[in-house]
PDB file of C-alpha atoms in Angstrom:
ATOM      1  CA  UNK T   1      17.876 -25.564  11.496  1.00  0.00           C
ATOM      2  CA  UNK T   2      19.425 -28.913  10.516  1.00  0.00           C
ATOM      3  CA  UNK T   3      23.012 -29.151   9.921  1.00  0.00           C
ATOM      4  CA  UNK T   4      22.238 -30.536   6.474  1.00  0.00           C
ATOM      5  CA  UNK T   5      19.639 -27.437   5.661  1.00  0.00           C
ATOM      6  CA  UNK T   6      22.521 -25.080   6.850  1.00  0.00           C
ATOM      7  CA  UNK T   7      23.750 -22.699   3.955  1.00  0.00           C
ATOM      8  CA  UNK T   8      27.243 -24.157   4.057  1.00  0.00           C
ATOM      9  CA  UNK T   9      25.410 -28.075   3.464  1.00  0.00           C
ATOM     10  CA  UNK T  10      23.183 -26.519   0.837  1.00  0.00           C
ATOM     11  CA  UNK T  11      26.023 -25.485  -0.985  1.00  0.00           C
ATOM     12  CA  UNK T  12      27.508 -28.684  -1.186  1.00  0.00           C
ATOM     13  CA  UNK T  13      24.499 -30.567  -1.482  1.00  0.00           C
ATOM     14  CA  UNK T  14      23.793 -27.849  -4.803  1.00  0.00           C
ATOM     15  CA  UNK T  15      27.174 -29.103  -6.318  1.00  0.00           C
ATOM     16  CA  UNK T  16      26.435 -32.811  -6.064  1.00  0.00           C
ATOM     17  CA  UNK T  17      22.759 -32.232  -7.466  1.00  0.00           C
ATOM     18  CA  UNK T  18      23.780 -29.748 -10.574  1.00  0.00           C
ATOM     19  CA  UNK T  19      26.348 -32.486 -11.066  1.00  0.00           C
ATOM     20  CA  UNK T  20      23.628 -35.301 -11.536  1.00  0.00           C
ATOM     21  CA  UNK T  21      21.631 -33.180 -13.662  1.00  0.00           C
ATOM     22  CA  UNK T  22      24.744 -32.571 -16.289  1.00  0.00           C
ATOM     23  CA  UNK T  23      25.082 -36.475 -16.167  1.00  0.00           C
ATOM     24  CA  UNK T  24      21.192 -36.796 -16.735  1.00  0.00           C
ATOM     25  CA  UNK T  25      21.622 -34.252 -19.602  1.00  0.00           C
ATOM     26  CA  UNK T  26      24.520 -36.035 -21.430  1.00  0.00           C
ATOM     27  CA  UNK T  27      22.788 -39.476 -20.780  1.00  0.00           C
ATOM     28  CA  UNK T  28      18.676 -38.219 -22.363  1.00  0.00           C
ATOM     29  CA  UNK T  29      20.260 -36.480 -25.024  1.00  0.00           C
ATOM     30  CA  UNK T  30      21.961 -38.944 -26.615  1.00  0.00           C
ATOM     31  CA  UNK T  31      18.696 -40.701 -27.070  1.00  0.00           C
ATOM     32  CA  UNK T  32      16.019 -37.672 -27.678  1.00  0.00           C
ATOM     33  CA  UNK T  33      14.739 -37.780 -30.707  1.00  0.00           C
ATOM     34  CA  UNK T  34      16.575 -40.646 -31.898  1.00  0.00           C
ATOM     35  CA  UNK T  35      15.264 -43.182 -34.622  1.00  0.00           C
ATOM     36  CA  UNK T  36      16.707 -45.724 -32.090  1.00  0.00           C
ATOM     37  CA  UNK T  37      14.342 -45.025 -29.354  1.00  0.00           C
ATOM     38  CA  UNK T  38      11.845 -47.651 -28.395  1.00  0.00           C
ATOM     39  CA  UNK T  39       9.994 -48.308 -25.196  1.00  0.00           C
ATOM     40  CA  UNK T  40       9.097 -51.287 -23.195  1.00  0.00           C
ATOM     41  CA  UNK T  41       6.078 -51.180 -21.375  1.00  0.00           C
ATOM     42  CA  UNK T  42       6.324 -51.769 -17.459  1.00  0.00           C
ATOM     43  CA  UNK T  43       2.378 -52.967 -16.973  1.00  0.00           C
ATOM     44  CA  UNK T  44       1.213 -55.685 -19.343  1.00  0.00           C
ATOM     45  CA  UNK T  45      -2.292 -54.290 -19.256  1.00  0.00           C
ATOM     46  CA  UNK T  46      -1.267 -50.770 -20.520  1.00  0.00           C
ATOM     47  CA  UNK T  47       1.274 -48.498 -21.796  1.00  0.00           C
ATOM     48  CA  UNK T  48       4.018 -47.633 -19.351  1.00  0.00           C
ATOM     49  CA  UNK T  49       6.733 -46.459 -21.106  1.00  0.00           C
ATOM     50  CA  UNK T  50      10.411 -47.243 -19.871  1.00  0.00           C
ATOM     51  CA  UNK T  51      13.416 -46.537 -22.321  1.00  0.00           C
ATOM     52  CA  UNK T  52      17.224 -46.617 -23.051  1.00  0.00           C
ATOM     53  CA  UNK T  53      17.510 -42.965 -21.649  1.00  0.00           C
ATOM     54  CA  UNK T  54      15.718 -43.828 -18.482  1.00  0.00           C
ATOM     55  CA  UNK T  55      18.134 -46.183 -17.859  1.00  0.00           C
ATOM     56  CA  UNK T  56      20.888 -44.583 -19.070  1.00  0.00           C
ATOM     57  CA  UNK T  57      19.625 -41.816 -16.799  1.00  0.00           C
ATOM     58  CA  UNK T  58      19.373 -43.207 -13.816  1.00  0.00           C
ATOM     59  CA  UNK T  59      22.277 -45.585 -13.825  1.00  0.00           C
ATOM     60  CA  UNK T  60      24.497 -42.387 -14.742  1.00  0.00           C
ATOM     61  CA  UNK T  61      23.014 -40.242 -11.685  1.00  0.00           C
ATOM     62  CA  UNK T  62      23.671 -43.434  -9.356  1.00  0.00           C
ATOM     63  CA  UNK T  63      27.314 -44.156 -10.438  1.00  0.00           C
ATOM     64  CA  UNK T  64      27.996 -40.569  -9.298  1.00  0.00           C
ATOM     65  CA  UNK T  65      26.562 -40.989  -5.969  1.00  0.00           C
ATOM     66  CA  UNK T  66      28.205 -43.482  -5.520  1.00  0.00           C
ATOM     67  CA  UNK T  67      31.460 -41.875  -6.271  1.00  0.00           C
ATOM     68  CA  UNK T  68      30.291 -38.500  -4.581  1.00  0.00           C
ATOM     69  CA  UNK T  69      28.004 -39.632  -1.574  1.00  0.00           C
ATOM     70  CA  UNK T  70      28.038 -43.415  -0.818  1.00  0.00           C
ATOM     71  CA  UNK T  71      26.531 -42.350   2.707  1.00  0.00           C
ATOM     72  CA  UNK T  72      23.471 -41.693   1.153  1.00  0.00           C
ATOM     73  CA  UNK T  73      20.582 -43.476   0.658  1.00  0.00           C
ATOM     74  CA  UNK T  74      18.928 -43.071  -3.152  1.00  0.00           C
ATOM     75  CA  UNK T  75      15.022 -43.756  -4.370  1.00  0.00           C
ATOM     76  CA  UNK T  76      15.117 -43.459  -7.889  1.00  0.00           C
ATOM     77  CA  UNK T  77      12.247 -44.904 -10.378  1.00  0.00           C
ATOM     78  CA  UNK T  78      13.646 -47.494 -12.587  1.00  0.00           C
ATOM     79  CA  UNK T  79      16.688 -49.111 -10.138  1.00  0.00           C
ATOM     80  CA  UNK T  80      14.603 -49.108  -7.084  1.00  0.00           C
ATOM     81  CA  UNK T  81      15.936 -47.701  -3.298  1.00  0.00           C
ATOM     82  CA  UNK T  82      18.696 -48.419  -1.567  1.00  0.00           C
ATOM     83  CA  UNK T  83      19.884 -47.411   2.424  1.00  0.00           C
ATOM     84  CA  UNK T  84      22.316 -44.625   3.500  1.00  0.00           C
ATOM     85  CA  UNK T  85      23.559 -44.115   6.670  1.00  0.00           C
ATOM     86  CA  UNK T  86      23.512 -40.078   6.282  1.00  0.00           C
ATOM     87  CA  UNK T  87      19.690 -39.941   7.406  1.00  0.00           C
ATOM     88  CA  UNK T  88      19.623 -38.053   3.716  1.00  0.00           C
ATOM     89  CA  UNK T  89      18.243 -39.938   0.556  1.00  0.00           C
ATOM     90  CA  UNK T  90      18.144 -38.760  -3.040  1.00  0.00           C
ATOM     91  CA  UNK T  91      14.737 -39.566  -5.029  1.00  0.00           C
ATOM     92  CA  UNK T  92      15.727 -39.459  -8.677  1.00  0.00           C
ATOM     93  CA  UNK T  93      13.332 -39.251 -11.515  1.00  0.00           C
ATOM     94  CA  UNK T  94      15.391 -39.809 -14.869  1.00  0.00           C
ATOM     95  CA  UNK T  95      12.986 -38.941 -17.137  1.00  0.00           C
ATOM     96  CA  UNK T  96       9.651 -37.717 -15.985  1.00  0.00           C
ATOM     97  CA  UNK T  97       7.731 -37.523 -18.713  1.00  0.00           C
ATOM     98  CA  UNK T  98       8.637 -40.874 -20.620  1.00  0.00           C
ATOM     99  CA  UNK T  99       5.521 -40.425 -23.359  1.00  0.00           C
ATOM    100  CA  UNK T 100       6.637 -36.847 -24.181  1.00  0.00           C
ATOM    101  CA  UNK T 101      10.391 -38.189 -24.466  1.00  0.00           C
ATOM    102  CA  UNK T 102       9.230 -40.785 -26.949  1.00  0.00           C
ATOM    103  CA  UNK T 103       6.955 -38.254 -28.267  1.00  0.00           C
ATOM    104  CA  UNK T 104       9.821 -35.553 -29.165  1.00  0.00           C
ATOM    105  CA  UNK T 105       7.949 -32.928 -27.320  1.00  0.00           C
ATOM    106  CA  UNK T 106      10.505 -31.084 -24.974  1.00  0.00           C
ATOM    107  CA  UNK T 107       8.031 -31.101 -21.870  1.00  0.00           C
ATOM    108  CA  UNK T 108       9.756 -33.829 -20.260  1.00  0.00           C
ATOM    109  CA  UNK T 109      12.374 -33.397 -17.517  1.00  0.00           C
ATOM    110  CA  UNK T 110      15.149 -35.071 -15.046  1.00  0.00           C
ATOM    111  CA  UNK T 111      14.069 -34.433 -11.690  1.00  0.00           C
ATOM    112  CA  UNK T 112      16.376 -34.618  -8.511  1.00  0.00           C
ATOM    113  CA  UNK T 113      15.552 -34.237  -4.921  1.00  0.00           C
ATOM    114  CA  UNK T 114      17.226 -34.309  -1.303  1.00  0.00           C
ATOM    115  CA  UNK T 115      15.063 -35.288   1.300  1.00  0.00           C
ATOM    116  CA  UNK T 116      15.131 -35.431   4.936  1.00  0.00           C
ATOM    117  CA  UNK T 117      12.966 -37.344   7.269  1.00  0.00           C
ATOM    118  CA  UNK T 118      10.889 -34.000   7.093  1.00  0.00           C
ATOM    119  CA  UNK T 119      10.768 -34.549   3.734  1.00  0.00           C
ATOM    120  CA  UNK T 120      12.432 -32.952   0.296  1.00  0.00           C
ATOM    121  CA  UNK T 121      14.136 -29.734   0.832  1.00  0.00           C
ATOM    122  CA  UNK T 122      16.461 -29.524  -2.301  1.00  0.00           C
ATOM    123  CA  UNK T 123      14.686 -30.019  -5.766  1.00  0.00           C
ATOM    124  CA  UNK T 124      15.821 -29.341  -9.599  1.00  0.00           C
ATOM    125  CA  UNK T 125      13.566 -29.856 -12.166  1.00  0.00           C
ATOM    126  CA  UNK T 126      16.069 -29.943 -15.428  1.00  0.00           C
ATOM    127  CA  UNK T 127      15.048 -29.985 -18.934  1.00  0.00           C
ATOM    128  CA  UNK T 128      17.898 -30.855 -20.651  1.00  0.00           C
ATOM    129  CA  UNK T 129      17.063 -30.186 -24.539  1.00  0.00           C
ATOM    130  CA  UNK T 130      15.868 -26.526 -23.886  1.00  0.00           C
ATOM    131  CA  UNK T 131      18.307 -26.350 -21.394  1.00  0.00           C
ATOM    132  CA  UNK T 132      16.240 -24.823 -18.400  1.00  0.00           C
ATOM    133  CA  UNK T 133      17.111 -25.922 -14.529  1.00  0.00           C
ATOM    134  CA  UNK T 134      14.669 -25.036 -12.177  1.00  0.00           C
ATOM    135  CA  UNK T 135      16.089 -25.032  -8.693  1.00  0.00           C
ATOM    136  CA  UNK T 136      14.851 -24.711  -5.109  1.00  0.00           C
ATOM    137  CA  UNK T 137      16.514 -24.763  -2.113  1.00  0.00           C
ATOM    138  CA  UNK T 138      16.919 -23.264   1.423  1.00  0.00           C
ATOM    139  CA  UNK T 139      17.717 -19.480  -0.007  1.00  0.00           C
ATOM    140  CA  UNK T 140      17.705 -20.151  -3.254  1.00  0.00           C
ATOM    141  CA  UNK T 141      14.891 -20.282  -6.441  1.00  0.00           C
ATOM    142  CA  UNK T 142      16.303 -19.876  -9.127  1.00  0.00           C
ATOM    143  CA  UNK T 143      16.057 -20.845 -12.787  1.00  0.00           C
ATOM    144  CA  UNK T 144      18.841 -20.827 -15.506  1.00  0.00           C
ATOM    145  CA  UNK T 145      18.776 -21.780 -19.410  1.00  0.00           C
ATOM    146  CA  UNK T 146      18.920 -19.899 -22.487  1.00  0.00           C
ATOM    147  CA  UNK T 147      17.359 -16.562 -21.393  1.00  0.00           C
ATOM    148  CA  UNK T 148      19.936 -16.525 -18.404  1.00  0.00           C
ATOM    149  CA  UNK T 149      19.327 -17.009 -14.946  1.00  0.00           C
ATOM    150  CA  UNK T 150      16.923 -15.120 -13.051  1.00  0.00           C
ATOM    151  CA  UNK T 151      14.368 -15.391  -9.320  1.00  0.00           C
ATOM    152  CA  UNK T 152      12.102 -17.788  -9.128  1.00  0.00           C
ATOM    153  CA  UNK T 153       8.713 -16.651  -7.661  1.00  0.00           C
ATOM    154  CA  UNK T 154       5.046 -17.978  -7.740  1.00  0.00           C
ATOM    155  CA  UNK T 155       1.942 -15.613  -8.702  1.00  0.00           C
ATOM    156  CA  UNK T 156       0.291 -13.441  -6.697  1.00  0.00           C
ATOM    157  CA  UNK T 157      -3.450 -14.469  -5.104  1.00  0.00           C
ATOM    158  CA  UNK T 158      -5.909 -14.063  -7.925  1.00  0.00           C
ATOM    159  CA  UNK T 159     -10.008 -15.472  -8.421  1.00  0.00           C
ATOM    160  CA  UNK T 160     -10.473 -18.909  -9.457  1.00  0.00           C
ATOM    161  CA  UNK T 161     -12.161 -17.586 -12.425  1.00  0.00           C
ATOM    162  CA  UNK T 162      -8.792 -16.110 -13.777  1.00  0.00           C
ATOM    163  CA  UNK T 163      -6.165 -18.683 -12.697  1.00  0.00           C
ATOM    164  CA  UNK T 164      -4.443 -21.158 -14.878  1.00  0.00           C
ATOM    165  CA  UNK T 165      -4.910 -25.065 -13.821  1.00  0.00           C
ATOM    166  CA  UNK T 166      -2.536 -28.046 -15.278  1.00  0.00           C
ATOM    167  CA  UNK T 167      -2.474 -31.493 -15.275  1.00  0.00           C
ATOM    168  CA  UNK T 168      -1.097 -34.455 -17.152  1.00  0.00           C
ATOM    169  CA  UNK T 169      -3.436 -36.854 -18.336  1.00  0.00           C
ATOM    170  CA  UNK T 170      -7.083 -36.093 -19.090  1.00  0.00           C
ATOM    171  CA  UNK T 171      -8.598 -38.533 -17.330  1.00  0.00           C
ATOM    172  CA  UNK T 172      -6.718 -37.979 -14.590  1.00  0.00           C
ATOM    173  CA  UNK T 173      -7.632 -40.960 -12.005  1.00  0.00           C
ATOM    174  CA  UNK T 174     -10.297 -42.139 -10.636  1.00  0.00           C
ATOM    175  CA  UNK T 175     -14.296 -41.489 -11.484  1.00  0.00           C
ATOM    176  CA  UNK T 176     -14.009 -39.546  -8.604  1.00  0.00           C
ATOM    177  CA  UNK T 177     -11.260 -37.840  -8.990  1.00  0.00           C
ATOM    178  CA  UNK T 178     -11.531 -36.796 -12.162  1.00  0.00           C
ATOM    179  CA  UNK T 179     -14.881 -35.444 -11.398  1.00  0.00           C
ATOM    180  CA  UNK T 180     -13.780 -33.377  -8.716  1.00  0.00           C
ATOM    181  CA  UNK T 181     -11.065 -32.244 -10.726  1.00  0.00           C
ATOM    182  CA  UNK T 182     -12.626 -31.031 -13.624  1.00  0.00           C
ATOM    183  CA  UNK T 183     -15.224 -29.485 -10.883  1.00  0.00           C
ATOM    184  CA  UNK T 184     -12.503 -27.313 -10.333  1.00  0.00           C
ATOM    185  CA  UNK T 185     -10.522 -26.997 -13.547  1.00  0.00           C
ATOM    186  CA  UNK T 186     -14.649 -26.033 -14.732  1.00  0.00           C
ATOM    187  CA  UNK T 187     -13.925 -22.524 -12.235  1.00  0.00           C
ATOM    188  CA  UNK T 188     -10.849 -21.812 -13.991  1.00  0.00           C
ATOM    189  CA  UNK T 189     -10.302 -19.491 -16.764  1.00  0.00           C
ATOM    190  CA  UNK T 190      -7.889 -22.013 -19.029  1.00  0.00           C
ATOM    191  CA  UNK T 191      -6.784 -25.872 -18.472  1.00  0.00           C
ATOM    192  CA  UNK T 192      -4.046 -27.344 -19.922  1.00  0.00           C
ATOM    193  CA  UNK T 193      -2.790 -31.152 -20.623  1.00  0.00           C
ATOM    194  CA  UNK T 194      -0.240 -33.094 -20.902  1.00  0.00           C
ATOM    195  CA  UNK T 195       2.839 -31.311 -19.588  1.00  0.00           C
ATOM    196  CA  UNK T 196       4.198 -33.751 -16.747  1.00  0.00           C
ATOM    197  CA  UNK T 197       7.122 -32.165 -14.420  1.00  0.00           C
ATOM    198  CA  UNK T 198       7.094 -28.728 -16.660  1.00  0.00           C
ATOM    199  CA  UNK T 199       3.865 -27.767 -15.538  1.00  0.00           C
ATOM    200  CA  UNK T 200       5.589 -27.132 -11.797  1.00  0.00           C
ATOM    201  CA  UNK T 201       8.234 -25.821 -13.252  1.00  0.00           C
ATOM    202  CA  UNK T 202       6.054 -23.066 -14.798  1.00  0.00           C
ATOM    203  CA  UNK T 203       4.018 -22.517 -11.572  1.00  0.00           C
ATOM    204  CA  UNK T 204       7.859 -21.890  -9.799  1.00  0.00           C
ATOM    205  CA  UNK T 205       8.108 -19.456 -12.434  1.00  0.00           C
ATOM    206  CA  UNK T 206       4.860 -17.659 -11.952  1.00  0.00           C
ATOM    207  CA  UNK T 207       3.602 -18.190 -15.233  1.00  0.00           C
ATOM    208  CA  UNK T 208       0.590 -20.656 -14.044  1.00  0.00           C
ATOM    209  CA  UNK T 209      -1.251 -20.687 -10.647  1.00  0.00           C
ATOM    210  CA  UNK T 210      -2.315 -24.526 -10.085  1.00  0.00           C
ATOM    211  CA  UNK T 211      -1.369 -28.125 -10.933  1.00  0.00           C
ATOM    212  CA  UNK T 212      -3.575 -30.843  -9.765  1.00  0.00           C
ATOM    213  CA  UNK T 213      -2.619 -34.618 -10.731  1.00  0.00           C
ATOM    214  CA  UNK T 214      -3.916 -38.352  -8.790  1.00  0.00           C
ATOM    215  CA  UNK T 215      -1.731 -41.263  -8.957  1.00  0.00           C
ATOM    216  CA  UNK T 216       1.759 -40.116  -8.323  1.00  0.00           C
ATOM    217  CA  UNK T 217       4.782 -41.478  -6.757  1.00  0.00           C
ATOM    218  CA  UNK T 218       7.455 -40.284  -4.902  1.00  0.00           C
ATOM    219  CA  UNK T 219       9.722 -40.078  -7.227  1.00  0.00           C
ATOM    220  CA  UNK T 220       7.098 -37.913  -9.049  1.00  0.00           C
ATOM    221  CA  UNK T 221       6.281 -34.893  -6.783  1.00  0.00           C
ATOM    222  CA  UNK T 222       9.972 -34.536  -4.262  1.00  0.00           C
ATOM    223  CA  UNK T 223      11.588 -32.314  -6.510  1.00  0.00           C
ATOM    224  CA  UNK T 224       8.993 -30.165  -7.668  1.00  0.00           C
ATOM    225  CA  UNK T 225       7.680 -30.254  -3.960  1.00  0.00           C
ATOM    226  CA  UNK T 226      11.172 -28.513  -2.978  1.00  0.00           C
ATOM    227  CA  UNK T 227      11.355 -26.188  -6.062  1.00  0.00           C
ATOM    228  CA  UNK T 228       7.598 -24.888  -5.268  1.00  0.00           C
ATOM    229  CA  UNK T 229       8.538 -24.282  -2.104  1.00  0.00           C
ATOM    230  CA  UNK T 230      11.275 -22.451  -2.322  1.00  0.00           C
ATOM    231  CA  UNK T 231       9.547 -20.012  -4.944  1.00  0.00           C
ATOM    232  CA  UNK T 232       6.513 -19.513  -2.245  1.00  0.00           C
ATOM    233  CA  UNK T 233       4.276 -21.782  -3.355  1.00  0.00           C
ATOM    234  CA  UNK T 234       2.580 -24.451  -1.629  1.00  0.00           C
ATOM    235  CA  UNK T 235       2.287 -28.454  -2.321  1.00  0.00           C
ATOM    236  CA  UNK T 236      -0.176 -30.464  -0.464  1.00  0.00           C
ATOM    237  CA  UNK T 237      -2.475 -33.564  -1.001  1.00  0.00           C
ATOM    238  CA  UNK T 238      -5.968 -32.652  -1.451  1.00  0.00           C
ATOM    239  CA  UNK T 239      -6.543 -33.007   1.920  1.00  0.00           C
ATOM    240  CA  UNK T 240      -4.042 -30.421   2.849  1.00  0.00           C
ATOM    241  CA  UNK T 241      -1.986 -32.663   4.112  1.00  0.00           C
ATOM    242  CA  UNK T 242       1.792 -33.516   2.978  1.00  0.00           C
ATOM    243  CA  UNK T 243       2.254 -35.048  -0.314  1.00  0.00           C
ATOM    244  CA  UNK T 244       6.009 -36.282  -0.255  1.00  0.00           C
ATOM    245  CA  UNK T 245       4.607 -39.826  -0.753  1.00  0.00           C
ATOM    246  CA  UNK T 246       2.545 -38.683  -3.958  1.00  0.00           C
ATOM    247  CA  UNK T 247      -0.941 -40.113  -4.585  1.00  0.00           C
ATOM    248  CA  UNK T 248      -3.552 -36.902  -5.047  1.00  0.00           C
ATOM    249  CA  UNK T 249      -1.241 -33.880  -5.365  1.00  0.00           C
ATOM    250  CA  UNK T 250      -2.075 -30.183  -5.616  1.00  0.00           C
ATOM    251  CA  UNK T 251       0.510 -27.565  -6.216  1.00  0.00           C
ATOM    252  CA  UNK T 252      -0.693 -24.045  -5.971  1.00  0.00           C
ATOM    253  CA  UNK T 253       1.156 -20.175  -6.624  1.00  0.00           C
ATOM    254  CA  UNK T 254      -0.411 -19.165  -3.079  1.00  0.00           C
ATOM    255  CA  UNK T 255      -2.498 -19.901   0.551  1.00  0.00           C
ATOM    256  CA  UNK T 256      -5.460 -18.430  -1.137  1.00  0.00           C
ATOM    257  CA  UNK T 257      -5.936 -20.004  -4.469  1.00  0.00           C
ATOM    258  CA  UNK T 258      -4.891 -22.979  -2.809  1.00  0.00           C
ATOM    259  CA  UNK T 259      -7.074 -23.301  -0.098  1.00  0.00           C
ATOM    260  CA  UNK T 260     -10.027 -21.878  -2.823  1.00  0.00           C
ATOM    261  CA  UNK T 261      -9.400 -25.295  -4.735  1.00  0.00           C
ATOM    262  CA  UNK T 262      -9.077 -27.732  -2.015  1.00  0.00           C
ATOM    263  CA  UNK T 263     -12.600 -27.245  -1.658  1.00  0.00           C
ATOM    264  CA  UNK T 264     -13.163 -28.667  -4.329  1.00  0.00           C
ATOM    265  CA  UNK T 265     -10.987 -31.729  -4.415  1.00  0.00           C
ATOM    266  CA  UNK T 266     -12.175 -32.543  -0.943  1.00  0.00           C
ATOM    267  CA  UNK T 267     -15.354 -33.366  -2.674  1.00  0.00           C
ATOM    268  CA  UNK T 268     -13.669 -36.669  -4.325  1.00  0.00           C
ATOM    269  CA  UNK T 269     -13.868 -38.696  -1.426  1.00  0.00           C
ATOM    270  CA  UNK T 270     -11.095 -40.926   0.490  1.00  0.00           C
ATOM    271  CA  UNK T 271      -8.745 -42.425  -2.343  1.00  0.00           C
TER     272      UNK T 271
END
């Protein structure tokens, strides 16, 4: 095991992430729901929402780190990466779900991950309105809000025909790959939309069995990657392969409904 993946690091590493997501909560909250709120869009030929709190977010998150763990390097979406020396960088996500921020819908969430050259092995997915933290680490899965804190552990293997299958926009990416998606989502007994980083969260939580999205980035996928994980579930590209660097994602409860689906996706083609 790696020093940093030791439970002694992964203690300390825990602190310094919980911390971030309190600073992430202060920062979203005092713009949720706000008549304030507006949005620039960061593509001129369509809507890609940045605002205040993402900012706020992200700025907050980075002026502890660099207070807490300037040895570190940091990815995070709206401020770009910058080097550590640690051989440890932390991929923040300030608000993953911008449209459902702006929306009001509380769906959206702060994700924060710790990642290795082996890729993320600490992940919180934090939802700071309900007040929900989904964590994963090396020993731990756990999730704590308003019900209290309790395991976190995927579903057990189950037929396509009675799983539950998420994903975020309808379209989801490509011709291709939204045709091979829906080939899929078509074997499934219910498909949902629309529920960006909470969608993992519930398959941590064993309340779904699959999330399938195209099109993601880094900073998209490394905490819920680490959460998943830790739970026993299982986060590939639809190739099987890893997915720390995003693009065509697949998050599943278990081996078997997992490697039921991929057969599926495989079907789109190369990206």
């Amino acid at each position: 095991m790696r020093a940093h993946r030791a439970p002694g690091a992964v203690s300390g590493h825990l602190a310094v992430a919980n911390a971030l997501a309190d600073a992430a909560r202060t920062a979203t909250l005092a713009w949720f729901r706000r008549p304030a709120l507006s949005a620039d869009s960061k593509e001129s030929d369509r809507f890609d929402p940045v605002t205040e709190g993402d900012r706020a977010a992200e700025d907050a998150m980075r002026d502890l780190l660099a207070r807490l763990r300037p040895q570190d390097g940091i990815l995070g979406e709206e401020r770009g990466s910058s080097q550590g020396s640690s051989g440890l960088t932390w991929i923040l996500d300030p608000i993953d779900g911008t449209r459902g921020f702006l929306s009001g819908t509380p769906t959206w969430g702060v994700l924060i991950a710790l990642a290795d050259s082996q890729g993320p092995f600490l992940g919180i997915i934090d939802q700071p309105y309900i007040g929900e933290r989904f964590t994963g680490a090396p020993g731990l899965a756990e999730v704590s809000g308003p019900m209290g804190t309790a395991a976190l552990a995927t579903r057990a293997a189950r037929p396509l025909s009675e799983a539950i299958i998420f994903t975020t926009f309808p379209e989801v990416g490509t011709p291709a790959e939204a045709e091979a998606f829906h080939r899929l989502a078509g074997q499934c007994r219910l498909l949902r939309y629309g529920m960006d980083c909470y969608a993992y969260a519930l398959l941590a939580a064993g309340q779904i069995d699959l999330v399938v999205e195209a099109g993601l980035q880094t900073y998209d996928i490394a905490a819920p990657i680490a959460v998943i994980e830790a739970a026993g579930g299982i986060v590939t590209d639809w190739t099987g392969g890893p997915a720390h660097q995003g693009g065509r994602v697949i998050a599943a409860a278990n081996a078997t409904i997992h490697a039921e689906a991929l057969k599926l996706l495989s079907l789109a083609g190369e990206p």
